Short mmCIF file of C-alpha atoms in Angstrom, two decimals:
data_model
loop_
_atom_site.label_atom_id
_atom_site.label_comp_id
_atom_site.label_asym_id
_atom_site.label_seq_id
_atom_site.Cartn_x
_atom_site.Cartn_y
_atom_site.Cartn_z
CA UNK A 114 -44.06 -30.75 -28.45
CA UNK A 115 -46.15 -31.67 -31.51
CA UNK A 116 -49.33 -33.63 -30.84
CA UNK A 117 -47.93 -36.44 -33.02
CA UNK A 118 -45.00 -36.89 -30.63
CA UNK A 119 -44.90 -38.95 -27.45
CA UNK A 120 -44.32 -38.07 -23.81
CA UNK A 121 -43.13 -40.39 -21.05
CA UNK A 122 -44.01 -39.49 -17.47
CA UNK A 123 -41.30 -41.38 -15.61
CA UNK A 124 -41.05 -42.26 -11.94
CA UNK A 125 -44.53 -41.32 -10.79
CA UNK A 126 -47.20 -42.99 -8.69
CA UNK A 127 -50.41 -43.48 -10.63
CA UNK A 128 -53.68 -43.10 -8.74
CA UNK A 129 -56.66 -45.07 -10.04
CA UNK A 130 -59.72 -46.85 -8.69
CA UNK A 131 -57.55 -49.73 -7.49
CA UNK A 132 -55.12 -47.66 -5.45
CA UNK A 133 -51.74 -45.99 -5.81
CA UNK A 134 -48.90 -47.75 -7.63
CA UNK A 135 -45.50 -46.86 -8.98
CA UNK A 136 -45.79 -46.71 -12.76
CA UNK A 137 -44.55 -44.86 -15.82
CA UNK A 138 -47.12 -43.39 -18.20
CA UNK A 139 -46.59 -43.17 -21.96
CA UNK A 140 -48.66 -40.66 -23.90
CA UNK A 141 -48.81 -40.83 -27.68
CA UNK A 142 -50.65 -38.03 -29.41
CA UNK A 143 -53.75 -37.14 -27.42
CA UNK A 144 -54.11 -40.45 -25.58
CA UNK A 145 -52.50 -42.55 -22.89
CA UNK A 146 -50.78 -45.42 -24.66
CA UNK A 147 -49.35 -47.44 -21.76
CA UNK A 148 -49.22 -47.45 -17.96
CA UNK A 149 -46.76 -49.56 -15.99
CA UNK A 150 -43.37 -51.19 -16.47
CA UNK A 151 -43.81 -51.60 -20.21
CA UNK A 152 -44.42 -47.91 -20.81
CA UNK A 153 -40.73 -46.97 -20.77
CA UNK A 154 -39.83 -49.84 -23.09
CA UNK A 155 -42.06 -48.36 -25.79
CA UNK A 156 -40.75 -44.83 -25.33
CA UNK A 157 -37.37 -44.81 -27.03
CA UNK A 158 -37.94 -41.47 -28.75
CA UNK A 159 -40.36 -39.90 -26.27
CA UNK A 160 -39.88 -36.63 -24.49
CA UNK A 161 -39.42 -37.39 -20.79
CA UNK A 162 -41.11 -35.67 -17.86
CA UNK A 163 -39.58 -36.75 -14.57
CA UNK A 164 -42.30 -37.22 -11.98
CA UNK A 165 -39.83 -37.76 -9.13
CA UNK A 166 -42.34 -39.67 -7.05
CA UNK A 167 -45.23 -37.28 -7.56
CA UNK A 168 -48.76 -38.62 -7.86
CA UNK A 169 -50.03 -38.96 -11.43
CA UNK A 170 -53.74 -38.21 -11.44
CA UNK A 171 -56.33 -37.63 -14.15
CA UNK A 172 -56.97 -33.93 -14.73
CA UNK A 173 -59.75 -32.68 -12.49
CA UNK A 174 -63.23 -31.72 -13.70
CA UNK A 175 -64.72 -28.66 -12.02
CA UNK A 176 -68.39 -29.64 -11.97
CA UNK A 177 -69.57 -26.10 -11.17
CA UNK A 178 -67.61 -23.25 -12.73
CA UNK A 179 -68.32 -19.68 -13.75
CA UNK A 180 -65.13 -19.37 -15.79
CA UNK A 181 -66.63 -19.90 -19.25
CA UNK A 182 -65.79 -16.29 -20.14
CA UNK A 183 -62.77 -15.78 -17.87
CA UNK A 184 -61.01 -18.91 -19.19
CA UNK A 185 -59.50 -16.84 -22.02
CA UNK A 186 -57.49 -14.87 -19.42
CA UNK A 187 -53.99 -16.36 -18.91
CA UNK A 188 -54.12 -15.57 -15.18
CA UNK A 189 -57.32 -17.60 -14.86
CA UNK A 190 -55.84 -20.43 -16.92
CA UNK A 191 -52.82 -20.58 -14.60
CA UNK A 192 -55.04 -20.46 -11.50
CA UNK A 193 -57.07 -23.43 -12.72
CA UNK A 194 -54.13 -25.49 -13.91
CA UNK A 195 -52.20 -24.91 -10.68
CA UNK A 196 -55.09 -26.79 -9.04
CA UNK A 197 -54.95 -29.62 -11.58
CA UNK A 198 -58.23 -28.58 -13.22
CA UNK A 199 -58.24 -29.52 -16.92
CA UNK A 200 -62.01 -29.32 -17.62
CA UNK A 201 -64.66 -26.89 -16.41
CA UNK A 202 -68.42 -27.20 -16.72
CA UNK A 203 -70.12 -23.86 -17.39
CA UNK A 204 -73.67 -22.77 -18.08
CA UNK A 205 -74.45 -22.96 -14.37
CA UNK A 206 -77.31 -21.55 -12.29
CA UNK A 207 -79.55 -21.12 -15.33
CA UNK A 208 -77.61 -18.17 -16.77
CA UNK A 209 -74.95 -18.15 -19.49
CA UNK A 210 -74.34 -16.87 -23.00
CA UNK A 211 -76.08 -19.45 -25.22
CA UNK A 212 -78.68 -19.68 -26.67
CA UNK A 213 -79.02 -16.18 -28.07
CA UNK A 214 -76.45 -13.47 -28.61
CA UNK A 215 -75.21 -13.51 -25.00
CA UNK A 216 -76.22 -9.91 -24.29
CA UNK A 217 -78.66 -10.65 -21.45
CA UNK A 218 -76.23 -12.95 -19.59
CA UNK A 219 -73.42 -10.43 -20.04
CA UNK A 220 -75.63 -7.89 -18.28
CA UNK A 221 -77.45 -9.90 -15.61
CA UNK A 222 -74.46 -12.05 -14.62
CA UNK A 223 -71.93 -9.30 -15.34
CA UNK A 224 -70.51 -9.70 -11.83
CA UNK A 225 -70.34 -13.53 -12.05
CA UNK A 226 -69.47 -14.60 -15.60
CA UNK A 227 -66.83 -12.43 -17.25
CA UNK A 228 -67.69 -11.24 -20.77
CA UNK A 229 -66.97 -13.76 -23.51
CA UNK A 230 -64.51 -12.12 -25.92
CA UNK A 231 -65.92 -13.55 -29.16
CA UNK A 232 -69.28 -15.29 -28.74
CA UNK A 233 -72.22 -13.32 -30.16
CA UNK A 234 -74.58 -16.21 -30.94
CA UNK A 235 -76.63 -17.87 -31.99
CA UNK A 236 -76.28 -21.08 -29.97
CA UNK A 237 -74.32 -23.64 -28.03
CA UNK A 238 -72.56 -25.02 -31.10
CA UNK A 239 -70.91 -21.65 -31.68
CA UNK A 240 -70.11 -21.20 -27.98
CA UNK A 241 -68.37 -24.58 -27.75
CA UNK A 242 -66.49 -23.93 -30.99
CA UNK A 243 -65.07 -20.75 -29.47
CA UNK A 244 -62.92 -22.87 -27.14
CA UNK A 245 -61.50 -25.22 -29.76
CA UNK A 246 -57.75 -24.64 -29.93
CA UNK A 247 -57.96 -21.24 -28.20
CA UNK A 248 -57.47 -22.19 -24.53
CA UNK A 249 -55.40 -24.75 -22.58
CA UNK A 250 -58.44 -26.08 -20.70
CA UNK A 251 -61.51 -28.02 -21.85
CA UNK A 252 -64.91 -26.35 -21.46
CA UNK A 253 -68.24 -28.17 -21.39
CA UNK A 254 -71.58 -26.42 -20.95
CA UNK A 255 -75.06 -26.98 -19.65
CA UNK A 256 -78.09 -25.42 -21.34
CA UNK A 257 -79.04 -22.56 -18.97
CA UNK A 258 -82.81 -22.63 -18.47
CA UNK A 259 -82.99 -19.02 -17.29
CA UNK A 260 -81.38 -17.85 -20.51
CA UNK A 261 -83.80 -20.03 -22.47
CA UNK A 262 -86.78 -18.54 -20.61
CA UNK A 263 -85.51 -15.01 -21.11
CA UNK A 264 -85.07 -15.70 -24.82
CA UNK A 265 -88.74 -16.67 -25.12
CA UNK A 266 -90.59 -14.76 -22.37
CA UNK A 267 -88.17 -12.08 -21.20
CA UNK A 268 -88.18 -11.22 -17.52
CA UNK A 269 -91.92 -11.49 -16.98
CA UNK A 270 -93.19 -12.93 -13.70
CA UNK A 271 -95.85 -15.31 -14.99
CA UNK A 272 -96.38 -18.94 -15.96
CA UNK A 273 -95.32 -19.93 -19.44
CA UNK A 274 -98.02 -20.81 -21.97
CA UNK A 275 -98.07 -24.17 -23.71
CA UNK A 276 -96.73 -22.54 -26.87
CA UNK A 277 -93.89 -20.90 -24.95
CA UNK A 278 -92.98 -24.16 -23.24
CA UNK A 279 -92.83 -25.83 -26.64
CA UNK A 280 -90.55 -23.08 -27.93
CA UNK A 281 -88.29 -23.32 -24.88
CA UNK A 282 -88.16 -27.10 -25.10
CA UNK A 283 -87.08 -26.83 -28.74
CA UNK A 284 -84.22 -24.54 -27.69
CA UNK A 285 -83.12 -27.07 -25.07
CA UNK A 286 -83.29 -29.89 -27.63
CA UNK A 287 -81.13 -27.82 -29.98
CA UNK A 288 -78.58 -27.33 -27.20
CA UNK A 289 -78.51 -31.06 -26.48
CA UNK A 290 -77.98 -31.78 -30.17
CA UNK A 291 -75.11 -29.26 -30.14
CA UNK A 292 -73.37 -31.11 -27.30
CA UNK A 293 -74.72 -29.75 -24.00
CA UNK A 294 -73.95 -31.91 -20.96
CA UNK A 295 -77.25 -31.19 -19.17
CA UNK A 296 -79.71 -28.45 -18.26
CA UNK A 297 -79.25 -25.98 -15.38
CA UNK A 298 -81.63 -23.82 -13.38
CA UNK A 299 -81.03 -21.01 -10.91
CA UNK A 300 -84.23 -20.79 -8.89
CA UNK A 301 -83.11 -17.86 -6.73
CA UNK A 302 -82.35 -15.82 -9.86
CA UNK A 303 -84.72 -14.18 -12.31
CA UNK A 304 -86.35 -15.36 -14.49
CA UNK A 305 -85.73 -18.90 -13.24
CA UNK A 306 -87.59 -18.29 -9.99
CA UNK A 307 -90.77 -17.67 -12.03
CA UNK A 308 -90.71 -21.19 -13.53
CA UNK A 309 -92.71 -23.91 -11.78
CA UNK A 310 -91.79 -27.58 -11.54
CA UNK A 311 -93.98 -28.59 -14.47
CA UNK A 312 -92.30 -26.09 -16.79
CA UNK A 313 -88.84 -27.20 -15.69
CA UNK A 314 -89.72 -30.89 -16.15
CA UNK A 315 -90.87 -30.16 -19.69
CA UNK A 316 -87.54 -28.48 -20.45
CA UNK A 317 -85.71 -31.51 -19.01
CA UNK A 318 -87.39 -34.07 -21.27
CA UNK A 319 -84.94 -33.60 -24.18
CA UNK A 320 -82.24 -34.87 -21.78
CA UNK A 321 -83.95 -38.18 -21.06
CA UNK A 322 -82.97 -40.15 -24.15
CA UNK A 323 -79.27 -39.67 -23.47
CA UNK A 324 -79.45 -39.71 -19.66
CA UNK A 325 -78.02 -36.21 -19.23
CA UNK A 326 -78.61 -34.58 -15.82
CA UNK A 327 -80.83 -31.79 -14.57
CA UNK A 328 -78.50 -29.50 -12.56
CA UNK A 329 -80.07 -27.04 -10.15
CA UNK A 330 -79.40 -24.14 -7.85
CA UNK A 331 -82.55 -25.24 -6.13
CA UNK A 332 -85.40 -23.29 -4.65
CA UNK A 333 -86.12 -22.98 -0.95
CA UNK A 334 -82.71 -22.52 0.65
CA UNK A 335 -79.70 -24.63 1.50
CA UNK A 336 -79.66 -24.64 5.27
CA UNK A 337 -82.10 -26.46 7.53
CA UNK A 338 -84.89 -25.89 5.00
CA UNK A 339 -83.32 -27.90 2.15
CA UNK A 340 -86.16 -30.43 2.13
CA UNK A 341 -88.45 -28.03 0.27
CA UNK A 342 -86.03 -27.63 -2.62
CA UNK A 343 -85.17 -31.33 -2.70
CA UNK A 344 -88.88 -32.21 -2.90
CA UNK A 345 -89.13 -30.15 -6.08
CA UNK A 346 -85.90 -31.60 -7.48
CA UNK A 347 -87.32 -35.11 -7.00
CA UNK A 348 -90.60 -34.24 -8.72
CA UNK A 349 -88.78 -32.79 -11.72
CA UNK A 350 -86.36 -35.69 -12.05
CA UNK A 351 -89.08 -38.35 -11.82
CA UNK A 352 -91.47 -36.48 -14.10
CA UNK A 353 -88.85 -35.94 -16.80
CA UNK A 354 -87.09 -39.28 -16.31
CA UNK A 355 -83.64 -37.75 -15.83
CA UNK A 356 -80.89 -37.88 -13.19
CA UNK A 357 -80.55 -34.81 -10.98
CA UNK A 358 -77.59 -32.91 -9.60
CA UNK A 359 -77.85 -30.31 -6.82
CA UNK A 360 -75.44 -27.39 -7.14
CA UNK A 361 -73.35 -26.15 -4.18
CA UNK A 362 -75.29 -28.31 -1.73
CA UNK A 363 -74.14 -26.75 1.53
CA UNK A 364 -76.62 -28.07 3.98
CA UNK A 365 -75.30 -29.76 7.13
CA UNK A 366 -73.61 -33.09 6.45
CA UNK A 367 -76.15 -35.17 8.38
CA UNK A 368 -78.99 -33.50 6.49
CA UNK A 369 -77.27 -34.00 3.14
CA UNK A 370 -76.78 -37.71 3.84
CA UNK A 371 -80.44 -38.00 4.90
CA UNK A 372 -81.70 -36.21 1.80
CA UNK A 373 -79.54 -38.24 -0.56
CA UNK A 374 -80.96 -41.40 1.02
CA UNK A 375 -84.47 -39.94 0.74
CA UNK A 376 -83.94 -39.35 -2.99
CA UNK A 377 -82.50 -42.83 -3.46
CA UNK A 378 -85.50 -44.43 -1.74
CA UNK A 379 -87.77 -42.67 -4.24
CA UNK A 380 -85.83 -43.90 -7.23
CA UNK A 381 -84.16 -40.59 -8.05
CA UNK A 382 -80.64 -40.85 -9.45
CA UNK A 383 -79.14 -37.90 -7.58
CA UNK A 384 -75.79 -36.30 -6.83
CA UNK A 385 -74.39 -32.95 -5.82
CA UNK A 386 -71.34 -30.71 -5.75
CA UNK A 387 -70.05 -28.80 -2.72
CA UNK A 388 -66.95 -26.65 -2.36
CA UNK A 389 -64.72 -26.86 0.74
CA UNK A 390 -65.55 -23.46 2.26
CA UNK A 391 -68.25 -22.18 4.59
CA UNK A 392 -68.71 -18.74 3.00
CA UNK A 393 -70.70 -18.20 -0.18
CA UNK A 394 -70.44 -15.74 -3.06
CA UNK A 395 -73.04 -14.24 -5.37
CA UNK A 396 -74.34 -10.99 -6.79
CA UNK A 397 -75.32 -8.43 -4.17
CA UNK A 398 -78.62 -7.68 -5.90
CA UNK A 399 -79.83 -11.28 -5.54
CA UNK A 400 -79.01 -11.12 -1.82
CA UNK A 401 -80.49 -7.72 -0.97
CA UNK A 402 -82.97 -6.60 -3.66
CA UNK A 403 -86.47 -7.72 -4.70
CA UNK A 404 -86.60 -9.91 -7.82
CA UNK A 405 -88.42 -7.18 -9.76
CA UNK A 406 -85.41 -4.87 -9.43
CA UNK A 407 -82.97 -7.65 -10.33
CA UNK A 408 -84.98 -8.40 -13.47
CA UNK A 409 -84.83 -4.79 -14.68
CA UNK A 410 -82.42 -3.25 -17.10
CA UNK A 411 -79.50 -2.24 -14.83
CA UNK A 412 -79.62 1.38 -15.95
CA UNK A 413 -83.31 1.62 -15.05
CA UNK A 414 -82.70 -0.13 -11.74
CA UNK A 415 -79.93 2.35 -10.92
CA UNK A 416 -82.31 5.25 -11.43
CA UNK A 417 -84.90 3.70 -9.12
CA UNK A 418 -82.31 2.95 -6.44
CA UNK A 419 -81.40 6.64 -6.35
CA UNK A 420 -85.03 7.71 -5.90
CA UNK A 421 -85.65 8.73 -2.25
CA UNK A 422 -89.25 7.48 -2.23
CA UNK A 423 -88.30 4.06 -3.62
CA UNK A 424 -85.48 3.79 -1.11
CA UNK A 425 -87.83 4.52 1.75
CA UNK A 426 -90.23 1.88 0.44
CA UNK A 427 -87.42 -0.70 0.31
CA UNK A 428 -86.29 0.25 3.78
CA UNK A 429 -89.83 -0.09 5.15
CA UNK A 430 -91.19 -3.07 3.21
CA UNK A 431 -88.25 -5.14 1.98
CA UNK A 432 -85.23 -4.94 4.24
CA UNK A 433 -87.01 -6.27 7.37
CA UNK A 434 -87.28 -9.55 5.41
CA UNK A 435 -83.54 -9.51 4.69
CA UNK A 436 -83.00 -9.72 8.45
CA UNK A 437 -84.70 -13.13 8.37
CA UNK A 438 -82.40 -14.63 5.72
CA UNK A 439 -81.57 -18.06 7.23
CA UNK A 440 -77.86 -17.74 6.39
CA UNK A 441 -77.25 -14.09 7.23
CA UNK A 442 -79.91 -12.72 9.57
CA UNK A 443 -79.76 -9.21 11.06
CA UNK A 444 -75.95 -9.36 11.10
CA UNK A 445 -75.86 -9.15 7.28
CA UNK A 446 -73.93 -5.83 7.19
CA UNK A 447 -71.03 -7.49 9.01
CA UNK A 448 -71.27 -10.79 7.11
CA UNK A 449 -71.29 -9.43 3.53
CA UNK A 450 -67.88 -8.44 2.10
CA UNK A 451 -67.50 -6.62 -1.21
CA UNK A 452 -65.60 -8.69 -3.79
CA UNK A 453 -66.18 -6.81 -7.05
CA UNK A 454 -67.62 -3.51 -8.22
CA UNK A 455 -67.21 -1.50 -11.42
CA UNK A 456 -67.97 1.82 -9.72
CA UNK A 457 -64.86 4.00 -9.61
CA UNK A 458 -66.12 5.88 -6.58
CA UNK A 459 -66.18 2.56 -4.69
CA UNK A 460 -62.85 1.21 -5.93
CA UNK A 461 -61.65 1.18 -2.31
CA UNK A 462 -64.52 -1.08 -1.16
CA UNK A 463 -63.42 -4.62 -2.17
CA UNK A 464 -62.29 -6.50 0.90
CA UNK A 465 -64.49 -4.44 3.25
CA UNK A 466 -67.79 -5.48 4.80
CA UNK A 467 -70.93 -3.47 4.13
CA UNK A 468 -70.75 -2.31 7.74
CA UNK A 469 -67.23 -0.98 7.12
CA UNK A 470 -68.31 0.66 3.85
CA UNK A 471 -71.18 2.34 5.69
CA UNK A 472 -68.92 3.55 8.49
CA UNK A 473 -66.45 5.04 6.03
CA UNK A 474 -69.27 6.87 4.22
CA UNK A 475 -71.10 7.94 7.36
CA UNK A 476 -74.35 6.15 6.43
CA UNK A 477 -76.15 3.04 7.56
CA UNK A 478 -75.70 -0.30 5.79
CA UNK A 479 -78.91 -0.04 3.76
CA UNK A 480 -77.91 3.27 2.21
CA UNK A 481 -74.36 2.03 1.67
CA UNK A 482 -75.63 -1.06 -0.16
CA UNK A 483 -78.11 0.88 -2.30
CA UNK A 484 -75.52 3.57 -3.12
CA UNK A 485 -73.06 0.87 -4.19
CA UNK A 486 -75.62 -0.99 -6.31
CA UNK A 487 -76.79 2.22 -8.01
CA UNK A 488 -73.25 3.44 -8.73
CA UNK A 489 -72.31 0.01 -10.12
CA UNK A 490 -75.52 -0.46 -12.12
CA UNK A 491 -75.97 -3.69 -10.11
CA UNK A 492 -72.56 -5.11 -11.11
CA UNK A 493 -71.43 -6.07 -7.62
CA UNK A 494 -70.50 -9.47 -6.27
CA UNK A 495 -69.92 -10.25 -2.63
CA UNK A 496 -68.56 -12.90 -0.28
CA UNK A 497 -71.11 -13.93 2.32
CA UNK A 498 -70.05 -15.30 5.68
CA UNK A 499 -72.49 -17.29 7.78
CA UNK A 500 -73.46 -16.97 11.40
CA UNK A 501 -72.47 -20.53 12.24
CA UNK A 502 -69.02 -21.42 10.95
CA UNK A 503 -68.96 -25.11 10.08
CA UNK A 504 -66.01 -27.17 11.30
CA UNK A 505 -63.78 -29.18 8.99
CA UNK A 506 -65.36 -32.31 10.43
CA UNK A 507 -68.81 -31.39 9.08
CA UNK A 508 -67.57 -30.21 5.66
CA UNK A 509 -65.40 -33.33 5.46
CA UNK A 510 -68.34 -35.64 6.06
CA UNK A 511 -70.32 -33.77 3.40
CA UNK A 512 -67.50 -34.06 0.87
CA UNK A 513 -67.02 -37.75 1.72
CA UNK A 514 -70.54 -38.64 0.54
CA UNK A 515 -70.15 -41.02 -2.42
CA UNK A 516 -72.45 -38.87 -4.61
CA UNK A 517 -70.35 -35.73 -4.07
CA UNK A 518 -68.47 -34.19 -7.01
CA UNK A 519 -65.83 -31.49 -6.82
CA UNK A 520 -67.11 -28.07 -7.83
CA UNK A 521 -65.56 -24.71 -7.02
CA UNK A 522 -68.46 -22.41 -7.98
CA UNK A 523 -65.45 -20.27 -8.88
CA UNK A 524 -66.00 -16.61 -9.79
CA UNK A 525 -62.84 -14.91 -11.06
CA UNK A 526 -64.08 -11.32 -11.20
CA UNK A 527 -63.10 -8.81 -8.57
CA UNK A 528 -60.20 -7.31 -6.66
CA UNK A 529 -61.07 -9.37 -3.57
CA UNK A 530 -62.94 -12.51 -4.78
CA UNK A 531 -63.88 -15.64 -2.91
CA UNK A 532 -60.77 -17.86 -2.56
CA UNK A 533 -62.68 -20.90 -3.83
CA UNK A 534 -61.92 -19.95 -7.47
CA UNK A 535 -58.17 -20.31 -6.95
CA UNK A 536 -58.10 -22.75 -4.07
CA UNK A 537 -61.00 -25.24 -3.99
CA UNK A 538 -59.34 -28.23 -5.64
CA UNK A 539 -56.05 -27.78 -3.79
CA UNK A 540 -58.07 -27.55 -0.57
CA UNK A 541 -59.83 -30.84 -1.30
CA UNK A 542 -56.43 -32.51 -1.64
CA UNK A 543 -54.59 -30.81 1.21
CA UNK A 544 -57.27 -30.59 3.89
CA UNK A 545 -59.71 -33.38 3.14
CA UNK A 546 -57.38 -36.04 1.73
CA UNK A 547 -53.87 -35.56 3.13
CA UNK A 548 -54.52 -33.88 6.48
CA UNK A 549 -57.84 -35.31 7.67
CA UNK A 550 -58.36 -38.41 5.54
CA UNK A 551 -62.02 -37.92 4.69
CA UNK A 552 -61.14 -39.25 1.22
CA UNK A 553 -58.42 -41.65 0.14
CA UNK A 554 -56.45 -40.70 -2.97
CA UNK A 555 -58.42 -43.16 -5.16
CA UNK A 556 -61.67 -41.76 -3.72
CA UNK A 557 -60.44 -38.25 -4.45
CA UNK A 558 -59.95 -39.22 -8.10
CA UNK A 559 -63.56 -40.37 -8.29
CA UNK A 560 -64.89 -37.23 -6.58
CA UNK A 561 -62.75 -34.78 -8.55
CA UNK A 562 -62.41 -36.43 -11.97
CA UNK A 563 -64.00 -39.79 -12.78
CA UNK A 564 -67.42 -39.10 -11.26
CA UNK A 565 -67.95 -35.85 -13.15
CA UNK A 566 -66.66 -37.34 -16.40
CA UNK A 567 -69.28 -40.06 -16.08
CA UNK A 568 -72.16 -37.88 -14.83
CA UNK A 569 -71.69 -35.28 -17.57
CA UNK A 570 -70.84 -37.73 -20.38
CA UNK A 571 -67.34 -36.40 -21.03
CA UNK A 572 -66.26 -39.58 -22.80
CA UNK A 573 -62.96 -41.26 -22.06
CA UNK A 574 -61.65 -38.80 -19.50
CA UNK A 575 -61.16 -39.08 -15.76
CA UNK A 576 -58.75 -42.02 -15.55
CA UNK A 577 -55.06 -42.67 -16.11
CA UNK A 578 -55.50 -45.77 -18.26
CA UNK A 579 -54.47 -46.84 -21.76
CA UNK A 580 -56.84 -45.47 -24.38
CA UNK A 581 -58.06 -42.58 -22.24
CA UNK A 582 -57.55 -38.93 -23.11
CA UNK A 583 -54.24 -37.69 -21.83
CA UNK A 584 -55.49 -35.02 -19.40
CA UNK A 585 -53.08 -35.52 -16.50
CA UNK A 586 -51.91 -33.61 -13.40
CA UNK A 587 -48.77 -34.32 -11.37
CA UNK A 588 -49.38 -33.69 -7.68
CA UNK A 589 -46.78 -33.36 -4.94
CA UNK A 590 -48.35 -35.27 -2.08
CA UNK A 591 -46.46 -33.35 0.60
CA UNK A 592 -46.70 -29.77 -0.65
CA UNK A 593 -50.05 -29.43 -2.42
CA UNK A 594 -52.02 -26.68 -0.71
CA UNK A 595 -54.28 -23.73 -1.54
CA UNK A 596 -52.53 -20.38 -1.56
CA UNK A 597 -55.75 -18.35 -1.63
CA UNK A 598 -57.37 -17.31 1.64
CA UNK A 599 -60.15 -14.88 2.53
CA UNK A 600 -57.46 -12.28 3.26
CA UNK A 601 -55.26 -13.14 0.23
CA UNK A 602 -57.79 -14.46 -2.32
CA UNK A 603 -55.61 -14.03 -5.43
CA UNK A 604 -52.76 -16.32 -4.36
CA UNK A 605 -52.19 -19.43 -6.49
CA UNK A 606 -52.24 -23.02 -5.31
CA UNK A 607 -48.96 -24.84 -4.69
CA UNK A 608 -47.80 -28.40 -5.29
CA UNK A 609 -49.16 -28.91 -8.84
CA UNK A 610 -46.57 -27.64 -11.31
CA UNK A 611 -46.97 -29.92 -14.34
CA UNK A 612 -50.26 -30.51 -16.17
CA UNK A 613 -50.97 -32.12 -19.54
CA UNK A 614 -54.12 -31.60 -21.63
CA UNK A 615 -54.76 -33.64 -24.75
CA UNK A 616 -51.23 -35.02 -24.58
CA UNK A 617 -49.57 -31.61 -24.55
CA UNK A 618 -47.92 -29.90 -21.57
CA UNK A 619 -49.93 -26.79 -20.69
CA UNK A 620 -48.29 -26.12 -17.31
CA UNK A 621 -44.58 -26.72 -16.75
CA UNK A 622 -42.74 -25.69 -13.62
CA UNK A 623 -45.91 -23.91 -12.49
CA UNK A 624 -46.03 -21.65 -15.56
CA UNK A 625 -48.15 -21.70 -18.70
CA UNK A 626 -46.45 -23.17 -21.74
CA UNK A 627 -48.54 -21.27 -24.28
CA UNK A 628 -50.05 -24.45 -25.71
CA UNK A 629 -53.81 -24.36 -26.40
CA UNK A 630 -55.03 -27.95 -26.78
CA UNK A 631 -58.31 -27.32 -24.97
CA UNK A 632 -61.65 -27.65 -26.69
CA UNK A 633 -65.37 -27.24 -26.22
CA UNK A 634 -66.41 -30.69 -25.03
CA UNK A 635 -69.56 -32.13 -26.57
CA UNK A 636 -71.47 -34.74 -24.56
CA UNK A 637 -70.79 -38.30 -25.57
CA UNK A 638 -73.19 -41.23 -25.34
CA UNK A 639 -72.42 -43.28 -22.20
CA UNK A 640 -69.60 -45.72 -22.81
CA UNK A 641 -68.40 -44.01 -25.98
CA UNK A 642 -65.63 -41.59 -26.91
CA UNK A 643 -66.35 -37.87 -26.69
CA UNK A 644 -67.45 -35.72 -29.63
CA UNK A 645 -64.90 -32.96 -29.07
CA UNK A 646 -63.08 -31.98 -32.25
CA UNK A 647 -59.62 -33.39 -32.90
CA UNK A 648 -56.91 -30.90 -33.72
CA UNK A 649 -56.87 -30.48 -37.42
CA UNK A 650 -60.62 -31.03 -37.74
CA UNK A 651 -62.52 -28.17 -39.36
#
């Protein structure tokens, strides 16, 4: 179908802020032209897509994604589209390719963000352009503050000077001018954990004029000690005069509601994303190694991890502290499961816990972990269970908070990845809307589409209304469900078989069509159209 042609979605039920209603939807070019009884009357020559009673929803926006490199993989494209995701927001946790040539992010986050096939610098403008007309999904990006700091200071553990802060702030301002949708930090990762609140607030100030958000993997933990991190988030937001957004905010529901109210009382415009799973996923080095080792060149770190004296020092001085991790505790060998490694000698390890890896090798868990990290040159990601499994009732109340946005934190690397990458958005719909009713369908649209489009200035996306961008997903109310589980993490979602992006079908009958109408989305001023290129633009 040419983008100049029209498409009629006939016999569906449109979900919008006002509810669910039977309506046809006419798409002309890249936009929705009509919704309701008159749509069919204007569609004499349109291609017809029979909805057969399915829900017609705006395409979902994944507010926290690590697919900005993996999105070029057709398997990843299908996995996202089968969940109804038509836009992802990358540049998360303070680490991504731009600014710079992308080499540091490709190394440090090698086990989180897949390599970008073409980007080699120098900045966000070139990164966003790499998506224009090359993928079926839209990609927006935050400016990653850790990458900015590394560009100016490297991995040094010290405060930034005034001159360095000015240089970093200029890089952020350049990213905002290029179309960034906010600034991100990862304050458990190097070098972000070396930045204090004053430095971060300075980097946020270029966001203030346009109202773009500060997005943070905050410092201080996400369990019962979230207050410490939220205190810092509030100081940064108020100092810089920007809204704030807390990434993967997986504190208990009652605590999350209390903290959101606490922020509101202090005049902080705050929100958060949270995925519908209790287990986490990250790089093994961040979980088990000192920051100094994580900040090293991976080849140098691998040499040190093989040194018997350094191992004994880690065993004596570092690993007792790992036992006090508030999420894992001394049971960490049983709670950490290998998801991805590049080491051939450990190709059998994905899907096994560190305790099982150790038993197979005849070592203890510390040696097993250090052997794996050394052999992989730190490129290992893991799924982390928690000691206290949260019930659906608690996750549901967290997700039902009106400031919540849908975010998968999806990582697509690995033979046995976390199922959230391929199942989060289907799980929201199946478990938390249809089965347990924590959200109504109109509320789900706000949490999974409209809210993120507004928070991240994505222009006229996130609604099925005339004049809006035609990013649309057809959802079978009765059959939508996640296929991926912890045991079968690569299975695709079910119940979303037809998806349209920019007016063009990108998923039909559950399969990719080969169309590539996606683009790098540039932030728009609130209340205006987006700045993403139109097809045919240079």
